[in-house]
Amino acid sequence: MTAAVTQADIVRWFGTLQTCCRAVDYATARGIFAEDVVAFGTRADIVSGLDNLQANQWSGVWPKIRDFTFDLSQLRWGWSGDGGWGVVTWTSTGFRPDGTPFHRPGRATVLFVRREGRLLAIHTHFSQTPVPA
């Protein structure tokens, strides 16, 4: 029988990703994602596979932002059977071409599985918060 997933497990996963994004630490981040991950992002329409996620999303964003932070007080999550989900907002600082900073808020949805005792993301969708019309 697989051990139950708790809110602390989900919070720890998001904390790890936050630390990786801030440090531009792809190696550690890869350890919390499934090799067969499918994702959408602020840069990538859809990517399949961990190598493609790193190349087409992470590498185009992480080195160009600062202060990436999940607002874990907004975390909503659930788990049933072999999988679960987490939804949370985030903020970061982006930079315009002239180097001036701007506030860059967004939201994330993550689908999880537990494989070989590890909590892994099998799907992520990161997007910036829409600007009201």
PDB file of C-alpha atoms in Angstrom:
ATOM      1  CA  MET A   1       0.000   0.000   0.000  1.00  0.00           C
ATOM      2  CA  THR A   2       1.274   3.471  -0.934  1.00  0.00           C
ATOM      3  CA  ALA A   3       1.639   6.030   1.847  1.00  0.00           C
ATOM      4  CA  ALA A   4      -0.957   8.783   1.811  1.00  0.00           C
ATOM      5  CA  VAL A   5      -0.016  12.102   0.244  1.00  0.00           C
ATOM      6  CA  THR A   6      -0.461  15.048   2.605  1.00  0.00           C
ATOM      7  CA  GLN A   7      -0.682  18.783   2.167  1.00  0.00           C
ATOM      8  CA  ALA A   8       2.866  18.959   3.544  1.00  0.00           C
ATOM      9  CA  ASP A   9       4.037  16.769   0.635  1.00  0.00           C
ATOM     10  CA  ILE A  10       2.390  19.081  -1.899  1.00  0.00           C
ATOM     11  CA  VAL A  11       3.793  22.191  -0.168  1.00  0.00           C
ATOM     12  CA  ARG A  12       7.266  20.603  -0.150  1.00  0.00           C
ATOM     13  CA  TRP A  13       7.001  19.889  -3.904  1.00  0.00           C
ATOM     14  CA  PHE A  14       6.078  23.512  -4.660  1.00  0.00           C
ATOM     15  CA  GLY A  15       8.834  24.718  -2.323  1.00  0.00           C
ATOM     16  CA  THR A  16      11.377  22.612  -4.187  1.00  0.00           C
ATOM     17  CA  LEU A  17      10.275  23.977  -7.542  1.00  0.00           C
ATOM     18  CA  GLN A  18      10.376  27.543  -6.200  1.00  0.00           C
ATOM     19  CA  THR A  19      13.956  27.036  -4.980  1.00  0.00           C
ATOM     20  CA  CYS A  20      14.976  25.480  -8.303  1.00  0.00           C
ATOM     21  CA  CYS A  21      13.461  28.297 -10.326  1.00  0.00           C
ATOM     22  CA  ARG A  22      15.193  30.945  -8.212  1.00  0.00           C
ATOM     23  CA  ALA A  23      18.551  29.162  -8.459  1.00  0.00           C
ATOM     24  CA  VAL A  24      18.071  28.145 -12.109  1.00  0.00           C
ATOM     25  CA  ASP A  25      18.716  24.588 -10.913  1.00  0.00           C
ATOM     26  CA  TYR A  26      17.435  22.358 -13.681  1.00  0.00           C
ATOM     27  CA  ALA A  27      19.045  19.178 -12.330  1.00  0.00           C
ATOM     28  CA  THR A  28      17.152  19.236  -9.035  1.00  0.00           C
ATOM     29  CA  ALA A  29      13.912  20.319 -10.726  1.00  0.00           C
ATOM     30  CA  ARG A  30      14.080  17.355 -13.091  1.00  0.00           C
ATOM     31  CA  GLY A  31      13.934  15.070 -10.035  1.00  0.00           C
ATOM     32  CA  ILE A  32      10.385  16.214  -9.168  1.00  0.00           C
ATOM     33  CA  PHE A  33       8.953  15.783 -12.672  1.00  0.00           C
ATOM     34  CA  ALA A  34       8.030  12.601 -14.517  1.00  0.00           C
ATOM     35  CA  GLU A  35      10.037  11.899 -17.670  1.00  0.00           C
ATOM     36  CA  ASP A  36       6.729  11.713 -19.573  1.00  0.00           C
ATOM     37  CA  VAL A  37       5.438  15.088 -18.321  1.00  0.00           C
ATOM     38  CA  VAL A  38       3.161  17.088 -20.616  1.00  0.00           C
ATOM     39  CA  ALA A  39       3.013  20.831 -20.006  1.00  0.00           C
ATOM     40  CA  PHE A  40       1.799  24.256 -21.038  1.00  0.00           C
ATOM     41  CA  GLY A  41       3.614  27.384 -19.979  1.00  0.00           C
ATOM     42  CA  THR A  42       4.096  31.098 -20.296  1.00  0.00           C
ATOM     43  CA  ARG A  43       6.429  30.382 -23.244  1.00  0.00           C
ATOM     44  CA  ALA A  44       5.494  26.933 -24.525  1.00  0.00           C
ATOM     45  CA  ASP A  45       2.088  26.118 -25.999  1.00  0.00           C
ATOM     46  CA  ILE A  46       2.477  22.404 -25.297  1.00  0.00           C
ATOM     47  CA  VAL A  47       5.524  20.275 -24.639  1.00  0.00           C
ATOM     48  CA  SER A  48       5.856  16.542 -24.113  1.00  0.00           C
ATOM     49  CA  GLY A  49       8.733  15.069 -22.158  1.00  0.00           C
ATOM     50  CA  LEU A  50      11.045  16.455 -19.528  1.00  0.00           C
ATOM     51  CA  ASP A  51      13.844  17.395 -21.940  1.00  0.00           C
ATOM     52  CA  ASN A  52      11.410  19.469 -24.010  1.00  0.00           C
ATOM     53  CA  LEU A  53       9.945  21.130 -20.910  1.00  0.00           C
ATOM     54  CA  GLN A  54      13.389  22.224 -19.794  1.00  0.00           C
ATOM     55  CA  ALA A  55      14.449  23.399 -23.263  1.00  0.00           C
ATOM     56  CA  ASN A  56      11.230  25.111 -24.322  1.00  0.00           C
ATOM     57  CA  GLN A  57       9.920  26.537 -21.048  1.00  0.00           C
ATOM     58  CA  TRP A  58      12.329  26.587 -18.123  1.00  0.00           C
ATOM     59  CA  SER A  59      15.406  27.687 -20.091  1.00  0.00           C
ATOM     60  CA  GLY A  60      13.504  30.559 -21.668  1.00  0.00           C
ATOM     61  CA  VAL A  61      12.070  31.877 -18.396  1.00  0.00           C
ATOM     62  CA  TRP A  62      14.048  31.007 -15.269  1.00  0.00           C
ATOM     63  CA  PRO A  63      17.274  32.862 -16.145  1.00  0.00           C
ATOM     64  CA  LYS A  64      15.255  35.984 -17.071  1.00  0.00           C
ATOM     65  CA  ILE A  65      13.160  36.453 -13.914  1.00  0.00           C
ATOM     66  CA  ARG A  66      13.842  37.005 -10.225  1.00  0.00           C
ATOM     67  CA  ASP A  67      12.080  36.430  -6.905  1.00  0.00           C
ATOM     68  CA  PHE A  68       9.815  33.614  -8.129  1.00  0.00           C
ATOM     69  CA  THR A  69       7.462  32.841  -5.231  1.00  0.00           C
ATOM     70  CA  PHE A  70       4.434  30.591  -4.838  1.00  0.00           C
ATOM     71  CA  ASP A  71       1.705  32.021  -2.600  1.00  0.00           C
ATOM     72  CA  LEU A  72       1.100  28.828  -0.673  1.00  0.00           C
ATOM     73  CA  SER A  73      -1.629  30.504   1.391  1.00  0.00           C
ATOM     74  CA  GLN A  74      -3.681  30.233  -1.828  1.00  0.00           C
ATOM     75  CA  LEU A  75      -2.889  26.534  -2.382  1.00  0.00           C
ATOM     76  CA  ARG A  76      -5.792  24.255  -3.212  1.00  0.00           C
ATOM     77  CA  TRP A  77      -5.100  20.559  -3.654  1.00  0.00           C
ATOM     78  CA  GLY A  78      -6.617  17.122  -3.716  1.00  0.00           C
ATOM     79  CA  TRP A  79      -5.615  13.490  -3.940  1.00  0.00           C
ATOM     80  CA  SER A  80      -7.564  10.389  -4.934  1.00  0.00           C
ATOM     81  CA  GLY A  81      -6.212   6.929  -5.583  1.00  0.00           C
ATOM     82  CA  ASP A  82      -2.941   7.146  -7.491  1.00  0.00           C
ATOM     83  CA  GLY A  83      -2.987  10.826  -8.400  1.00  0.00           C
ATOM     84  CA  GLY A  84      -3.635  14.336  -7.272  1.00  0.00           C
ATOM     85  CA  TRP A  85      -3.529  17.982  -8.165  1.00  0.00           C
ATOM     86  CA  GLY A  86      -2.430  21.350  -6.841  1.00  0.00           C
ATOM     87  CA  VAL A  87      -3.449  24.861  -7.863  1.00  0.00           C
ATOM     88  CA  VAL A  88      -1.576  27.931  -6.617  1.00  0.00           C
ATOM     89  CA  THR A  89      -0.759  31.507  -7.554  1.00  0.00           C
ATOM     90  CA  TRP A  90       2.765  32.847  -7.957  1.00  0.00           C
ATOM     91  CA  THR A  91       4.649  36.092  -8.479  1.00  0.00           C
ATOM     92  CA  SER A  92       7.990  37.005  -9.950  1.00  0.00           C
ATOM     93  CA  THR A  93       9.867  39.997 -11.256  1.00  0.00           C
ATOM     94  CA  GLY A  94      10.307  40.208 -15.015  1.00  0.00           C
ATOM     95  CA  PHE A  95      12.536  42.593 -16.916  1.00  0.00           C
ATOM     96  CA  ARG A  96      11.743  44.665 -20.010  1.00  0.00           C
ATOM     97  CA  PRO A  97      14.303  44.825 -22.845  1.00  0.00           C
ATOM     98  CA  ASP A  98      15.710  48.036 -21.347  1.00  0.00           C
ATOM     99  CA  GLY A  99      16.247  46.253 -18.003  1.00  0.00           C
ATOM    100  CA  THR A 100      13.440  47.884 -16.048  1.00  0.00           C
ATOM    101  CA  PRO A 101      11.657  45.450 -13.734  1.00  0.00           C
ATOM    102  CA  PHE A 102       7.940  44.710 -13.744  1.00  0.00           C
ATOM    103  CA  HIS A 103       5.591  42.695 -11.513  1.00  0.00           C
ATOM    104  CA  ARG A 104       4.845  39.322 -13.123  1.00  0.00           C
ATOM    105  CA  PRO A 105       2.008  37.445 -11.360  1.00  0.00           C
ATOM    106  CA  GLY A 106       0.583  34.133 -12.472  1.00  0.00           C
ATOM    107  CA  ARG A 107      -1.015  30.829 -11.571  1.00  0.00           C
ATOM    108  CA  ALA A 108      -0.117  27.180 -11.818  1.00  0.00           C
ATOM    109  CA  THR A 109      -1.927  23.874 -12.023  1.00  0.00           C
ATOM    110  CA  VAL A 110       0.014  20.666 -11.403  1.00  0.00           C
ATOM    111  CA  LEU A 111      -1.140  17.060 -11.721  1.00  0.00           C
ATOM    112  CA  PHE A 112       0.803  14.608  -9.584  1.00  0.00           C
ATOM    113  CA  VAL A 113       1.492  10.892  -9.324  1.00  0.00           C
ATOM    114  CA  ARG A 114       3.540   8.965  -6.821  1.00  0.00           C
ATOM    115  CA  ARG A 115       6.070   6.690  -8.503  1.00  0.00           C
ATOM    116  CA  GLU A 116       8.577   4.611  -6.571  1.00  0.00           C
ATOM    117  CA  GLY A 117       7.788   6.624  -3.460  1.00  0.00           C
ATOM    118  CA  ARG A 118       8.409  10.009  -5.119  1.00  0.00           C
ATOM    119  CA  LEU A 119       5.849  12.730  -5.763  1.00  0.00           C
ATOM    120  CA  LEU A 120       6.200  13.686  -9.436  1.00  0.00           C
ATOM    121  CA  ALA A 121       4.471  16.179 -11.719  1.00  0.00           C
ATOM    122  CA  ILE A 122       2.960  14.554 -14.805  1.00  0.00           C
ATOM    123  CA  HIS A 123       1.328  17.752 -16.072  1.00  0.00           C
ATOM    124  CA  THR A 124       1.920  21.443 -15.382  1.00  0.00           C
ATOM    125  CA  HIS A 125       0.231  24.547 -16.677  1.00  0.00           C
ATOM    126  CA  PHE A 126       1.874  27.850 -15.760  1.00  0.00           C
ATOM    127  CA  SER A 127       0.400  31.086 -17.072  1.00  0.00           C
ATOM    128  CA  GLN A 128       0.611  34.728 -16.257  1.00  0.00           C
ATOM    129  CA  THR A 129      -2.449  36.330 -14.673  1.00  0.00           C
ATOM    130  CA  PRO A 130      -4.687  37.777 -17.404  1.00  0.00           C
ATOM    131  CA  VAL A 131      -4.821  41.557 -17.640  1.00  0.00           C
ATOM    132  CA  PRO A 132      -8.408  42.881 -17.389  1.00  0.00           C
ATOM    133  CA  ALA A 133      -9.709  44.409 -20.613  1.00  0.00           C
TER     134      ALA A 133
END
